[in-house]
CSV table of C-alpha atoms and ligand atoms in Angstrom, one decimal:
chain,number,residue,atom,x,y,z
A,1,MET,CA,4.2,11.5,-9.7
A,2,ARG,CA,4.9,7.8,-9.8
A,3,VAL,CA,3.5,6.2,-6.7
A,4,ILE,CA,3.3,2.8,-5.1
A,5,LEU,CA,0.6,2.5,-2.3
A,6,ASP,CA,1.2,0.0,0.5
A,7,CYS,CA,-2.2,-0.7,2.2
A,8,ASP,CA,-4.1,-2.7,4.8
A,9,THR,CA,-7.3,-2.0,2.9
A,10,GLY,CA,-10.3,-1.4,5.0
A,11,HIS,CA,-12.3,1.8,4.5
A,12,ASP,CA,-9.8,4.6,4.6
A,13,ASP,CA,-7.2,2.9,2.5
A,14,ALA,CA,-9.8,2.3,-0.1
A,15,ALA,CA,-10.7,6.0,-0.1
A,16,ALA,CA,-7.0,6.8,-0.6
A,17,ILE,CA,-6.6,4.3,-3.5
A,18,THR,CA,-9.7,5.9,-5.0
A,19,LEU,CA,-8.2,9.4,-4.8
A,20,CYS,CA,-5.0,8.2,-6.5
A,21,LEU,CA,-7.0,6.6,-9.3
A,22,ALA,CA,-9.0,9.7,-9.7
A,23,SER,CA,-6.1,12.1,-9.7
A,24,LYS,CA,-4.6,13.1,-13.0
A,25,ASP,CA,-1.3,14.0,-11.3
A,26,ILE,CA,-0.7,10.6,-9.8
A,27,GLU,CA,0.5,7.6,-11.8
A,28,LEU,CA,-0.4,4.6,-9.5
A,29,LEU,CA,2.0,1.9,-10.4
A,30,GLY,CA,0.3,-0.7,-8.1
A,31,VAL,CA,-1.0,-1.4,-4.6
A,32,THR,CA,0.9,-3.8,-2.3
A,33,THR,CA,-1.0,-5.2,0.6
A,34,VAL,CA,0.0,-6.1,4.1
A,35,MET,CA,-1.7,-7.1,7.4
A,36,GLY,CA,-2.7,-4.3,9.7
A,37,ASN,CA,-6.2,-3.2,10.6
A,38,LEU,CA,-7.3,-6.5,9.1
A,39,PRO,CA,-5.6,-9.8,8.2
A,40,LEU,CA,-3.7,-10.0,4.9
A,41,ASP,CA,-6.3,-12.2,3.2
A,42,GLN,CA,-8.9,-9.5,3.7
A,43,THR,CA,-6.7,-6.5,2.8
A,44,TYR,CA,-5.7,-8.2,-0.4
A,45,ARG,CA,-9.3,-9.3,-1.2
A,46,ASN,CA,-10.7,-5.8,-0.5
A,47,THR,CA,-8.0,-4.2,-2.7
A,48,ARG,CA,-8.7,-6.6,-5.5
A,49,ASP,CA,-12.5,-5.9,-5.2
A,50,LEU,CA,-11.9,-2.1,-5.4
A,51,ILE,CA,-9.6,-2.4,-8.5
A,52,ALA,CA,-12.1,-4.7,-10.2
A,53,HIS,CA,-15.0,-2.3,-9.3
A,54,PHE,CA,-13.2,0.6,-11.0
A,55,LYS,CA,-12.2,-1.6,-14.0
A,56,VAL,CA,-8.6,-0.2,-14.0
A,57,ASP,CA,-5.4,-2.0,-14.9
A,58,VAL,CA,-3.5,-1.6,-11.6
A,59,PRO,CA,-1.6,-4.6,-10.1
A,60,VAL,CA,-2.5,-5.7,-6.6
A,61,LEU,CA,0.1,-7.7,-4.7
A,62,ARG,CA,0.1,-9.9,-1.6
A,63,GLY,CA,2.7,-8.9,0.9
A,64,SER,CA,3.4,-9.7,4.6
A,65,SER,CA,0.9,-11.5,6.7
A,66,ASP,CA,2.9,-11.0,9.9
A,67,PRO,CA,5.3,-8.5,11.5
A,68,LEU,CA,9.0,-8.8,10.9
A,69,ILE,CA,10.0,-10.5,14.1
A,70,ARG,CA,7.2,-10.1,16.6
A,71,ASN,CA,4.3,-12.4,17.3
A,72,ARG,CA,1.9,-9.5,17.5
A,73,TRP,CA,-1.6,-8.9,16.1
A,74,VAL,CA,-3.3,-5.5,16.6
A,75,GLY,CA,-6.1,-5.6,14.0
A,76,SER,CA,-9.6,-7.1,14.0
A,77,GLU,CA,-10.2,-10.7,13.0
A,78,GLU,CA,-13.8,-10.0,12.4
A,79,ASP,CA,-14.7,-9.7,8.7
A,80,ARG,CA,-16.2,-6.4,8.2
A,81,GLY,CA,-17.6,-7.5,4.8
A,82,ARG,CA,-17.2,-6.5,1.2
A,83,PHE,CA,-17.4,-3.1,-0.4
A,84,PHE,CA,-19.6,-4.3,-3.3
A,85,PRO,CA,-21.6,-7.3,-2.1
A,86,ASP,CA,-24.2,-7.0,-4.9
A,87,GLU,CA,-21.9,-6.4,-7.8
A,88,THR,CA,-20.4,-9.1,-10.1
A,89,LEU,CA,-16.8,-8.2,-10.3
A,90,ILE,CA,-14.4,-9.2,-13.0
A,91,TYR,CA,-10.9,-9.6,-11.6
A,92,GLN,CA,-7.6,-9.2,-13.2
A,93,ASP,CA,-5.3,-12.3,-13.1
A,94,GLU,CA,-3.5,-12.8,-9.8
A,95,MET,CA,0.2,-12.1,-10.0
A,96,ASP,CA,2.6,-14.9,-8.9
A,97,LEU,CA,4.9,-12.5,-7.2
A,98,ASP,CA,5.4,-11.3,-3.7
A,99,ALA,CA,4.8,-7.6,-3.0
A,100,VAL,CA,8.5,-7.0,-2.2
A,101,GLU,CA,9.8,-8.7,-5.3
A,102,TRP,CA,7.2,-6.8,-7.4
A,103,MET,CA,8.3,-3.4,-5.9
A,104,LYS,CA,11.9,-4.3,-6.6
A,105,GLU,CA,11.0,-5.0,-10.3
A,106,GLN,CA,9.1,-1.7,-10.5
A,107,LEU,CA,12.1,0.2,-9.2
A,108,GLU,CA,14.5,-1.5,-11.5
A,109,ASN,CA,12.4,-0.8,-14.5
A,110,SER,CA,11.5,2.8,-13.6
A,111,GLU,CA,13.6,5.5,-15.3
A,112,ASN,CA,12.2,8.1,-12.9
A,113,LYS,CA,12.1,8.1,-9.2
A,114,VAL,CA,9.2,6.5,-7.3
A,115,THR,CA,7.4,7.7,-4.2
A,116,LEU,CA,6.4,5.0,-1.7
A,117,VAL,CA,3.2,5.7,0.2
A,118,PRO,CA,2.7,3.3,3.1
A,119,LEU,CA,-0.7,3.6,4.7
A,120,ALA,CA,-0.3,0.5,6.9
A,121,PRO,CA,2.3,-1.3,9.0
A,122,MET,CA,5.7,-0.9,7.2
A,123,THR,CA,6.7,-4.6,7.0
A,124,ASN,CA,6.8,-4.7,3.2
A,125,ILE,CA,8.7,-1.5,2.9
A,126,ALA,CA,11.3,-2.6,5.6
A,127,LYS,CA,11.8,-5.9,3.7
A,128,LEU,CA,12.4,-4.0,0.5
A,129,MET,CA,15.0,-1.8,2.2
A,130,THR,CA,16.7,-4.7,3.8
A,131,PHE,CA,16.9,-6.9,0.7
A,132,TYR,CA,17.6,-4.1,-1.9
A,133,PRO,CA,19.1,-1.1,-0.1
A,134,ASP,CA,21.1,0.2,-3.1
A,135,LEU,CA,18.1,0.1,-5.4
A,136,VAL,CA,15.9,1.9,-2.9
A,137,GLU,CA,18.5,4.6,-2.4
A,138,GLU,CA,18.8,5.1,-6.1
A,139,LYS,CA,15.1,5.0,-7.1
A,140,VAL,CA,13.0,6.1,-4.2
A,141,ASP,CA,12.8,9.8,-3.8
A,142,ARG,CA,10.8,9.9,-0.6
A,143,ILE,CA,8.2,8.2,1.5
A,144,VAL,CA,4.9,9.9,2.4
A,145,CYS,CA,3.1,7.8,5.1
A,146,MET,CA,0.2,7.6,7.4
A,147,GLY,CA,1.4,6.5,10.7
A,148,GLY,CA,2.6,7.5,14.1
A,149,GLY,CA,1.8,10.6,16.2
A,150,TYR,CA,3.7,13.4,17.7
A,151,LYS,CA,1.5,13.9,20.8
A,152,PHE,CA,-0.5,10.7,21.3
A,153,GLY,CA,-1.4,7.2,20.1
A,154,ASN,CA,-4.5,5.2,19.3
A,155,SER,CA,-3.5,1.6,19.8
A,156,THR,CA,-1.9,2.6,23.1
A,157,GLY,CA,-1.5,6.0,24.8
A,158,ALA,CA,1.8,6.3,23.0
A,159,ALA,CA,1.6,4.4,19.8
A,160,GLU,CA,-0.5,4.6,16.6
A,161,LEU,CA,-1.7,1.3,15.0
A,162,ASN,CA,0.3,1.2,11.8
A,163,ILE,CA,3.5,1.6,13.8
A,164,TYR,CA,2.5,-0.4,16.8
A,165,ALA,CA,1.6,-3.4,14.6
A,166,ASP,CA,5.3,-3.7,13.6
A,167,PRO,CA,7.6,-1.3,15.4
A,168,GLU,CA,10.9,-2.9,14.2
A,169,ALA,CA,9.7,-2.5,10.6
A,170,ALA,CA,8.9,1.2,11.1
A,171,GLN,CA,12.2,1.9,12.9
A,172,ALA,CA,14.1,0.2,10.0
A,173,VAL,CA,12.2,2.5,7.5
A,174,PHE,CA,12.6,5.7,9.6
A,175,SER,CA,16.4,5.1,10.1
A,176,PHE,CA,17.2,4.1,6.5
A,177,GLY,CA,18.1,7.6,5.4
A,178,ILE,CA,15.4,8.4,2.8
A,179,PRO,CA,13.3,11.5,3.8
A,180,ILE,CA,9.9,10.6,5.1
A,181,VAL,CA,6.8,12.8,5.4
A,182,MET,CA,4.9,11.5,8.4
A,183,CYS,CA,1.2,12.3,8.3
A,184,GLY,CA,0.4,11.0,11.9
A,185,LEU,CA,-2.6,11.2,14.2
A,186,ASP,CA,-2.1,14.9,14.9
A,187,VAL,CA,-2.9,16.0,11.4
A,188,CYS,CA,-5.4,13.3,10.7
A,189,HIS,CA,-7.5,14.2,13.8
A,190,ASN,CA,-7.7,17.7,12.4
A,191,ALA,CA,-8.8,16.4,9.0
A,192,PHE,CA,-12.3,15.5,10.1
A,193,ILE,CA,-15.2,15.7,7.6
A,194,THR,CA,-18.4,16.9,9.1
A,195,LYS,CA,-21.9,16.1,7.8
A,196,GLU,CA,-22.2,19.7,6.5
A,197,ASP,CA,-18.9,19.2,4.6
A,198,TYR,CA,-20.2,16.0,3.2
A,199,TYR,CA,-23.7,17.2,2.2
A,200,ASN,CA,-22.7,20.7,1.1
A,201,VAL,CA,-19.4,20.0,-0.6
A,202,LEU,CA,-18.3,16.4,-1.1
A,203,LYS,CA,-21.4,14.4,-1.8
A,204,SER,CA,-21.9,13.7,-5.5
A,205,ASN,CA,-22.7,10.8,-7.7
A,206,LYS,CA,-21.0,12.3,-10.6
A,207,ASN,CA,-18.8,9.3,-11.3
A,208,MET,CA,-17.8,6.0,-9.6
A,209,ALA,CA,-15.0,7.6,-7.7
A,210,SER,CA,-17.3,10.2,-6.0
A,211,SER,CA,-20.0,7.6,-5.4
A,212,PHE,CA,-17.5,5.4,-3.6
A,213,ILE,CA,-16.1,8.2,-1.5
A,214,SER,CA,-19.8,8.9,-0.5
A,215,GLN,CA,-20.1,5.3,0.5
A,216,ILE,CA,-17.0,5.6,2.7
A,217,CYS,CA,-18.2,8.9,4.3
A,218,GLU,CA,-21.6,7.5,5.0
A,219,ALA,CA,-20.1,4.3,6.6
A,220,SER,CA,-17.8,6.4,8.7
A,221,PHE,CA,-20.8,8.6,10.0
A,222,ALA,CA,-22.7,5.4,10.8
A,223,PHE,CA,-19.7,4.0,12.6
A,224,GLU,CA,-19.4,7.1,14.8
A,225,GLU,CA,-23.1,7.0,15.5
A,226,ARG,CA,-23.6,3.4,16.3
A,227,ASP,CA,-25.4,2.8,19.6
A,228,ASP,CA,-23.0,0.2,21.0
A,229,ILE,CA,-20.4,2.9,21.6
A,230,ASP,CA,-20.2,3.1,25.4
A,231,GLU,CA,-20.1,6.3,27.4
A,232,ARG,CA,-16.4,6.2,27.9
A,233,PHE,CA,-15.7,5.9,24.1
A,234,LYS,CA,-17.7,9.1,23.6
A,235,LEU,CA,-14.7,11.0,25.2
A,236,TRP,CA,-13.2,10.3,21.8
A,237,LYS,CA,-16.2,11.6,19.9
A,238,ARG,CA,-15.2,13.7,16.9
A,239,PRO,CA,-16.8,16.5,15.1
A,240,GLY,CA,-16.9,14.4,12.0
A,241,ALA,CA,-15.6,11.3,10.2
A,242,ILE,CA,-11.8,10.8,9.9
A,243,VAL,CA,-10.6,9.1,6.7
A,244,TYR,CA,-7.0,8.9,7.8
A,245,ASP,CA,-5.3,7.5,4.7
A,246,THR,CA,-6.6,10.2,2.4
A,247,VAL,CA,-4.4,12.8,4.2
A,248,PRO,CA,-1.0,11.7,2.7
A,249,ILE,CA,-2.6,11.6,-0.7
A,250,ILE,CA,-3.8,15.2,-0.4
A,251,TYR,CA,-0.4,16.1,1.0
A,252,LEU,CA,1.2,14.6,-2.1
A,253,LEU,CA,-1.0,16.8,-4.4
A,254,HIS,CA,-1.3,19.9,-2.2
A,255,PRO,CA,1.6,20.3,0.3
A,256,GLU,CA,0.8,24.0,0.6
A,257,LEU,CA,-2.3,23.1,2.6
A,258,PHE,CA,-0.2,21.6,5.5
A,259,ASN,CA,1.8,22.9,8.4
A,260,THR,CA,5.0,20.9,8.8
A,261,LEU,CA,8.3,20.8,10.8
A,262,PRO,CA,11.6,19.3,10.0
A,263,ALA,CA,12.1,16.4,12.4
A,264,SER,CA,14.3,13.4,13.3
A,265,ILE,CA,11.9,10.5,14.0
A,266,SER,CA,12.7,7.2,15.7
A,267,VAL,CA,10.4,4.4,16.8
A,268,GLU,CA,10.6,3.1,20.3
A,269,CYS,CA,11.0,-0.7,20.2
A,270,GLU,CA,12.0,-1.6,23.7
A,271,SER,CA,9.9,0.4,26.2
A,272,GLU,CA,7.3,-1.2,28.5
A,273,PHE,CA,4.9,1.8,28.2
A,274,CYS,CA,5.9,3.6,25.0
A,275,ASP,CA,6.4,0.6,22.7
A,276,GLY,CA,5.8,1.7,19.0
A,277,MET,CA,5.8,5.3,19.8
A,278,THR,CA,7.2,7.7,17.1
A,279,VAL,CA,9.6,9.9,19.0
A,280,CYS,CA,9.8,13.2,17.0
A,281,ASN,CA,12.6,15.7,17.7
A,282,VAL,CA,11.7,19.1,16.3
A,283,SER,CA,13.9,21.1,18.7
A,284,PRO,CA,15.8,23.8,16.9
A,285,ARG,CA,18.4,23.5,19.7
A,286,SER,CA,19.1,19.9,18.9
A,287,GLU,CA,21.8,19.1,16.4
A,288,GLU,CA,20.3,15.7,15.5
A,289,PRO,CA,19.9,15.7,11.7
A,290,LYS,CA,16.3,16.4,10.8
A,291,ILE,CA,15.8,14.7,7.4
A,292,HIS,CA,12.1,13.9,8.0
A,293,THR,CA,9.0,16.1,7.8
A,294,LEU,CA,6.4,16.0,10.6
A,295,VAL,CA,3.0,17.0,9.4
A,296,LEU,CA,1.1,18.6,12.2
A,297,ASP,CA,-1.9,20.5,10.9
A,298,LEU,CA,-3.8,21.4,7.8
A,299,ASP,CA,-6.2,23.8,6.2
A,300,ARG,CA,-9.2,21.6,6.7
A,301,GLU,CA,-11.5,23.4,4.2
A,302,GLY,CA,-8.7,23.3,1.6
A,303,TYR,CA,-8.3,19.5,2.2
A,304,ILE,CA,-12.1,19.0,1.6
A,305,ASN,CA,-12.1,21.2,-1.5
A,306,ALA,CA,-9.0,19.4,-2.9
A,307,MET,CA,-10.8,16.1,-2.5
A,308,LYS,CA,-13.9,17.6,-4.2
A,309,SER,CA,-11.9,18.9,-7.1
A,310,ILE,CA,-10.1,15.6,-7.6
A,311,LEU,CA,-13.4,13.7,-7.7
A,312,ASP,CA,-15.1,16.2,-9.9
A,313,ASN,CA,-12.3,15.9,-12.5
A,314,SER,CA,-12.0,12.1,-12.2
A,315,SER,CA,-12.2,10.0,-15.3
A,316,ILE,CA,-13.3,6.9,-13.3
B,401,LIG,O1,-4.3,4.5,12.8
B,401,LIG,C1,-5.0,4.7,11.6
B,401,LIG,C2,-4.4,3.8,10.5
B,401,LIG,O2,-4.6,2.4,11.0
B,401,LIG,C3,-5.0,4.0,9.2
B,401,LIG,O3,-4.0,3.8,8.2
B,401,LIG,C4,-6.0,2.8,9.1
B,401,LIG,O4,-6.3,2.4,7.8
B,401,LIG,C5,-5.2,1.7,9.9
B,401,LIG,O5,-4.3,1.1,9.1
B,402,LIG,CA1,-4.4,1.9,6.5
């Protein structure tokens, strides 16, 4: 599988990148970066740190720092720090190419089809589709994303952050005509990792990849347990850590672990209350063409075992 990841690298994107690097079944062509949870400068820097840490030859590209047309910012300006503050990292040379132009070159030069995996606002992907529609149609087999939700949102009651950050970009991508597998909040909230899962199954310092996933899990547990969480936020308390962006990666490798429905999916861009909502039509009675796949649930134990097996067999 030839894959391009598009990330707003904070913790969960970094875990997803790590799984791709660790998997023998994924050829990671590169990682493009975009604003989202964090500003572009930080998502780009974090991604470069990660690639330098693993000492792999994978290009990292700067993409969009703002949404397509809106003046909207949904992420955090606060710098949450570096992954490897005590390590001296040796970086690959920066590429003098924008993420969209780099993706175009990759598609042009690829004999086989490529899978795009956006784990962040879809601004870069929407630009690629707008500037090079024929190339995308010819060379992209499908998109597997983290974003949206069937039943609820997290940025608002209706909208998930990756979509809410740039609804017009997401709508351009969902309406383009290429099949999209949407791993939204519904499946991700069922993909929690408990401390028992972590200590009994996942935790290992076998190699750099497993040590880094341990670092991410421990940071997620600490985040859930921090004492500045007020009483109301505890309504959202989960049985474990959720590492959202790992879900599409495990879907790519083990689709049999997931429950899905064919769907037509559109993004609301004009509503006062539902702005950025992914409207998913799964009704068998509706004749709307259902070219997308809505991922709703998963075999949670299978998901954790799959991560464990990827990490155990990793060469990084
Ligand atoms: O809503 C969760 C998503 O927002 C994840 O992709 C996370 O990394 C952030 O981008
Ligand atoms: Ca992300």
